[in-house]
CSV table of C-alpha atoms in Angstrom, one decimal:
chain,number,residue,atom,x,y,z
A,1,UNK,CA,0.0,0.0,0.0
A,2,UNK,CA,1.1,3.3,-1.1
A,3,UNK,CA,1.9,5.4,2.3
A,4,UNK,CA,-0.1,8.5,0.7
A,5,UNK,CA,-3.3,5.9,0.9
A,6,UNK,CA,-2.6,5.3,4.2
A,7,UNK,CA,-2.4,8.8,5.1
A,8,UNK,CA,-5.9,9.2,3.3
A,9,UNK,CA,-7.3,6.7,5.5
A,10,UNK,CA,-5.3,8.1,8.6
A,11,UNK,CA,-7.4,11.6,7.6
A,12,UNK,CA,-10.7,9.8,7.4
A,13,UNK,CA,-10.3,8.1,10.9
A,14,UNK,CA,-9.2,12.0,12.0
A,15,UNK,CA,-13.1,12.8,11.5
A,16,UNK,CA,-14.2,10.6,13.9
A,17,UNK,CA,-11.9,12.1,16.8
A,18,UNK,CA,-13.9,12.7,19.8
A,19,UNK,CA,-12.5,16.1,21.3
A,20,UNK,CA,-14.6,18.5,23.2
A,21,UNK,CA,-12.1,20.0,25.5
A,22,UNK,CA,-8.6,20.1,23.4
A,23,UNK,CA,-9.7,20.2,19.9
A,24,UNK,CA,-7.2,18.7,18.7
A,25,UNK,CA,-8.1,16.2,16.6
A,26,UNK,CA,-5.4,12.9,15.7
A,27,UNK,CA,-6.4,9.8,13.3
A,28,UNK,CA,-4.1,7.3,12.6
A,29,UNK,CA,-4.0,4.0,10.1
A,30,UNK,CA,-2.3,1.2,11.0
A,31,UNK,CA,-1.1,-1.2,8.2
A,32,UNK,CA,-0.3,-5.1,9.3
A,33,UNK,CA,2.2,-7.6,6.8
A,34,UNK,CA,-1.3,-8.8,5.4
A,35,UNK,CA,-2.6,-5.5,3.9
A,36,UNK,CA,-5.5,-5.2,6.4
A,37,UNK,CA,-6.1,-1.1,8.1
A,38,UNK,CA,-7.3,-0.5,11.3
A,39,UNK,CA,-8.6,2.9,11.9
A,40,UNK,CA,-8.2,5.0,15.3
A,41,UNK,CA,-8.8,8.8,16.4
A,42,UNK,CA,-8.4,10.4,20.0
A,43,UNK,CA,-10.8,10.1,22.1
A,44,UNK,CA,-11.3,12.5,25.0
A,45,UNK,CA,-13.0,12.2,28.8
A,46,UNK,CA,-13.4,15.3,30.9
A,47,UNK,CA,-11.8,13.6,33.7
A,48,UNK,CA,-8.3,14.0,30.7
A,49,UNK,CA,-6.4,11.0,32.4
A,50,UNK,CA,-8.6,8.1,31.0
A,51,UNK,CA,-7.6,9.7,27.1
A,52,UNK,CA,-6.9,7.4,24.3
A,53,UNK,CA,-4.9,8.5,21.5
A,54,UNK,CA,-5.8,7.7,17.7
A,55,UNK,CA,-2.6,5.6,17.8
A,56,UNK,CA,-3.3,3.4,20.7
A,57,UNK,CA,-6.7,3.3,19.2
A,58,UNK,CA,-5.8,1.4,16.3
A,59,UNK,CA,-3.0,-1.1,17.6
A,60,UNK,CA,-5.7,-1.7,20.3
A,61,UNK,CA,-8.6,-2.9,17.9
A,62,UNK,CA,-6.0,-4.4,16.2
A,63,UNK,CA,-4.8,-6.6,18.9
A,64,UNK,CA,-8.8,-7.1,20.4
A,65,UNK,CA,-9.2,-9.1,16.5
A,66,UNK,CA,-6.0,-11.6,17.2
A,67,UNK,CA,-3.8,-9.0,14.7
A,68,UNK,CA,0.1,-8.6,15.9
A,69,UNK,CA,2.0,-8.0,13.0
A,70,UNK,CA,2.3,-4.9,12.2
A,71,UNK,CA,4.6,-2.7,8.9
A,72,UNK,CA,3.8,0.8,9.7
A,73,UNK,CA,1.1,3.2,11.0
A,74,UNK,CA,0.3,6.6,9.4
A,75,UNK,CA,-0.9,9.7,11.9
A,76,UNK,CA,-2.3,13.1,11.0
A,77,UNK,CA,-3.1,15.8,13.6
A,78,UNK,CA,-3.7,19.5,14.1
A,79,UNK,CA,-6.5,21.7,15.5
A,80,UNK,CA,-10.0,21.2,14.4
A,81,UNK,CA,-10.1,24.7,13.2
A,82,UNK,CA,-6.6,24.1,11.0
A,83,UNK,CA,-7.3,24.1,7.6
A,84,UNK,CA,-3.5,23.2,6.8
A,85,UNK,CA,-2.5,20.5,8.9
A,86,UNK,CA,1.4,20.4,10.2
A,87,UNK,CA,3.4,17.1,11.1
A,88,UNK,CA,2.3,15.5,14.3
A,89,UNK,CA,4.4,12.9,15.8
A,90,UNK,CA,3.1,9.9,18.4
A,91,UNK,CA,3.1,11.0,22.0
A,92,UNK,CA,6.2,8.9,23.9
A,93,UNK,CA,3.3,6.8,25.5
A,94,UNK,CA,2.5,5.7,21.7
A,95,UNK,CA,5.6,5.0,21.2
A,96,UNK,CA,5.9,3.1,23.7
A,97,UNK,CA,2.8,0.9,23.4
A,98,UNK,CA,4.0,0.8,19.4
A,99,UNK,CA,7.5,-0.8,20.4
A,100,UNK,CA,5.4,-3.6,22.5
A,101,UNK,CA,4.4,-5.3,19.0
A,102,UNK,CA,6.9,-4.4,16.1
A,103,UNK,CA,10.4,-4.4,15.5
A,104,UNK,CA,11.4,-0.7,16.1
A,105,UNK,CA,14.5,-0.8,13.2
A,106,UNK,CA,11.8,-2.3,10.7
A,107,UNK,CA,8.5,-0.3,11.6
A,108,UNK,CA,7.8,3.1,9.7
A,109,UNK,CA,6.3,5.7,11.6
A,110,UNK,CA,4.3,8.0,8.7
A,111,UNK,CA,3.9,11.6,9.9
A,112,UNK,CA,1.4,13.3,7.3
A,113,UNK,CA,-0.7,16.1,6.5
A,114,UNK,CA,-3.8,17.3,4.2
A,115,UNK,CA,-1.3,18.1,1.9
A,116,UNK,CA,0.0,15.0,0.0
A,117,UNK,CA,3.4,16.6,-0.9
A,118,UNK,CA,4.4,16.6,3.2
A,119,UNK,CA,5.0,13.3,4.3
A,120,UNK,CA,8.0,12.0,6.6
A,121,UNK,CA,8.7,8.9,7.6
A,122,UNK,CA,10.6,7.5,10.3
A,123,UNK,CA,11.6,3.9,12.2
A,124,UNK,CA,9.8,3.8,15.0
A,125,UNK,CA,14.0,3.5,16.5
A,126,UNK,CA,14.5,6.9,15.3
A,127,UNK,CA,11.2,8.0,17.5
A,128,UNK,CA,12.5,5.8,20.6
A,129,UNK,CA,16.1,5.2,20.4
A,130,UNK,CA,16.6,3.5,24.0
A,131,UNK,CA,12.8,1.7,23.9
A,132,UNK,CA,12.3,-0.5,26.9
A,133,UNK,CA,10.3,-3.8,25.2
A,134,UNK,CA,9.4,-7.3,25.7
A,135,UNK,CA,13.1,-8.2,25.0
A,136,UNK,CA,13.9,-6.2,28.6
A,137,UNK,CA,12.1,-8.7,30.3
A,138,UNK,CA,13.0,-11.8,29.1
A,139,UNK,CA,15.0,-14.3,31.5
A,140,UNK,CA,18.7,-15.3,30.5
């Protein structure tokens, strides 16, 4: 899949952010090895701590269906009102919930706008260069 698509997509799950008190609305796309998208957005509560980000969102729903295997997710985010978006990376918890299922020098982290020419894209290692994983944990 072409990573402008997937910014497309990561637009279209933007729409369905639930933000009442930031307005600052984030969707994301997440692509697995076997072609299939999952959709997320931010989702706000007015108590603020029990917020999900569009990220989380989609790995979450991901996971909940028995999907692990993720290539590359594709977030876009600005303030409802912007009309011209600007690059918005994952928060360092998404990063760090990211890192729990992919292989940080493999998986591309797709910062994009509403403007198809401004894309960058990173390794998720270039995002989280010292990333505590599931590798920390395990027993010698």
């Amino acid at each position: 899949m072409e990573y402008k698509e997937l910014i497309d997509i990561a637009l279209e799950a933007r729409k369905m952010a639930y933000v009442p008190y930031s307005h600052f609305k984030v969707g994301a796309a997440l692509l697995t090895k076997t072609g299939k998208v999952y959709k997320g957005c931010n989702i706000e509560n007015a108590a603020y701590s029990p917020v999900n980000c569009a990220e989380r969102t989609a790995i979450f729903k991901a996971v909940s269906e028995g999907d692990k295997d993720f290539t590359a997710i594709a977030i876009v985010g600005g303030a409802e009102e912007d009309e011209k978006l600007s690059i918005c990376p994952p928060c360092g918890v998404c990063r760090q919930v990211i890192n729990e299922f992919v292989d940080a020098d493999e998986f591309d982290v797709i910062l994009g706008t509403n403007d198809p020419e401004v894309m960058k894209v990173f390794k998720l290692r270039e995002l989280l260069p010292l990333g505590f994983g599931p590798n920390n944990l395990k027993v010698q």
